[in-house]
Amino acid sequence: MEDDVKAALRVFFDAVLTAEPLLNELRTEYGLSLAQIRCLFQLRSGDQTAGELAKSLGIRATSLTRMIERLETENWVKRQNDKHDRRRIVLTLTEEAEDMLSHLDFFLDSPAAMGIKRMTPQERVEFTQALQRFLQHVTDTQNLHRD
């Protein structure tokens, strides 16, 4: 493997590890698994069908179905008929989930948040854009392997 790829992976995993205490807090406080947390954060960006959500998360529809059933039982997610096409079922966050996600104040005092706050505005823009490009490359790669 190329040295620059190894270096980028090391930095990526170091960055991921900064989020671990935050994710542990969500697990402890709300009983959510990492996969469930990812699902809720993805739905926070807007209602989606199960197929759309599975694709954006890079998981199989059968795995998502079980996850949604658990999230629905815990009243984090609900299924609704699409307003424009009643044949489609969309997944949406419940008010409880929206409230929980909007009040994650402990994120604001995390080392990750503090590190971001210490960046210049330009560094934050570049950081955000680089992560968005990275995530798009990951999604594209997952879609290639799935097809």
GROMACS .gro file of C-alpha atoms in nm, residues 22-114:
model
   93
   22LEU     CA    1  -1.958   1.050   2.205
   23LEU     CA    2  -2.092   0.729   2.055
   24ASN     CA    3  -2.051   0.549   2.387
   25GLU     CA    4  -2.255   0.823   2.551
   26LEU     CA    5  -2.535   0.767   2.299
   27ARG     CA    6  -2.521   0.392   2.360
   28THR     CA    7  -2.528   0.434   2.736
   29GLU     CA    8  -2.782   0.716   2.755
   30TYR     CA    9  -3.025   0.597   2.486
   31GLY     CA   10  -2.944   0.230   2.429
   32LEU     CA   11  -2.863   0.286   2.062
   33SER     CA   12  -2.615   0.081   1.862
   34LEU     CA   13  -2.369   0.249   1.628
   35ALA     CA   14  -2.573   0.131   1.328
   36GLN     CA   15  -2.891   0.274   1.480
   37ILE     CA   16  -2.718   0.604   1.551
   38ARG     CA   17  -2.602   0.621   1.188
   39CYS     CA   18  -2.958   0.550   1.074
   40LEU     CA   19  -3.107   0.825   1.291
   41PHE     CA   20  -2.849   1.080   1.181
   42GLN     CA   21  -2.912   0.987   0.817
   43LEU     CA   22  -3.288   1.031   0.862
   44ARG     CA   23  -3.224   1.366   1.026
   45SER     CA   24  -3.138   1.498   0.681
   46GLY     CA   25  -3.491   1.413   0.563
   47ASP     CA   26  -3.748   1.140   0.522
   48GLN     CA   27  -3.641   0.848   0.304
   49THR     CA   28  -3.778   0.521   0.177
   50ALA     CA   29  -3.620   0.206   0.314
   51GLY     CA   30  -3.439   0.151  -0.016
   52GLU     CA   31  -3.297   0.503  -0.018
   53LEU     CA   32  -3.188   0.472   0.343
   54ALA     CA   33  -3.025   0.131   0.293
   55LYS     CA   34  -2.833   0.267  -0.005
   56SER     CA   35  -2.716   0.579   0.177
   57LEU     CA   36  -2.603   0.369   0.474
   58GLY     CA   37  -2.438   0.110   0.251
   59ILE     CA   38  -2.628  -0.182   0.403
   60ARG     CA   39  -2.864  -0.451   0.277
   61ALA     CA   40  -3.238  -0.391   0.288
   62THR     CA   41  -3.288  -0.698   0.513
   63SER     CA   42  -3.045  -0.558   0.772
   64LEU     CA   43  -3.220  -0.223   0.758
   65THR     CA   44  -3.563  -0.384   0.802
   66ARG     CA   45  -3.461  -0.542   1.135
   67MET     CA   46  -3.301  -0.217   1.249
   68ILE     CA   47  -3.607  -0.010   1.159
   69GLU     CA   48  -3.833  -0.253   1.343
   70ARG     CA   49  -3.623  -0.205   1.660
   71LEU     CA   50  -3.612   0.173   1.617
   72GLU     CA   51  -3.987   0.178   1.558
   73THR     CA   52  -4.049  -0.031   1.871
   74GLU     CA   53  -3.841   0.216   2.073
   75ASN     CA   54  -4.035   0.506   1.918
   76TRP     CA   55  -3.737   0.663   1.739
   77VAL     CA   56  -3.868   0.607   1.383
   78LYS     CA   57  -4.210   0.583   1.222
   79ARG     CA   58  -4.334   0.466   0.885
   80GLN     CA   59  -4.569   0.692   0.692
   81ASN     CA   60  -4.733   0.700   0.353
   82ASP     CA   61  -4.558   0.933   0.111
   83LYS     CA   62  -4.756   1.256   0.078
   84HIS     CA   63  -4.715   1.254  -0.300
   85ASP     CA   64  -4.741   0.881  -0.371
   86ARG     CA   65  -4.947   0.684  -0.119
   87ARG     CA   66  -4.802   0.356  -0.249
   88ARG     CA   67  -4.460   0.449  -0.109
   89ILE     CA   68  -4.373   0.418   0.258
   90VAL     CA   69  -4.123   0.667   0.395
   91LEU     CA   70  -3.929   0.650   0.716
   92THR     CA   71  -3.925   0.956   0.937
   93LEU     CA   72  -3.791   1.045   1.277
   94THR     CA   73  -4.037   1.072   1.563
   95GLU     CA   74  -4.059   1.390   1.767
   96GLU     CA   75  -3.871   1.208   2.045
   97ALA     CA   76  -3.584   1.128   1.807
   98GLU     CA   77  -3.575   1.483   1.669
   99ASP     CA   78  -3.572   1.619   2.022
  100MET     CA   79  -3.297   1.380   2.132
  101LEU     CA   80  -3.079   1.460   1.831
  102SER     CA   81  -3.126   1.835   1.868
  103HIS     CA   82  -3.027   1.828   2.235
  104LEU     CA   83  -2.699   1.645   2.209
  105ASP     CA   84  -2.522   1.922   2.397
  106PHE     CA   85  -2.240   1.696   2.509
  107PHE     CA   86  -2.118   1.697   2.148
  108LEU     CA   87  -2.051   2.071   2.174
  109ASP     CA   88  -1.805   2.025   2.459
  110SER     CA   89  -1.631   1.721   2.311
  111PRO     CA   90  -1.264   1.725   2.216
  112ALA     CA   91  -1.372   1.686   1.851
  113ALA     CA   92  -1.592   1.998   1.870
  114MET     CA   93  -1.319   2.189   2.049
   0.00000   0.00000   0.00000
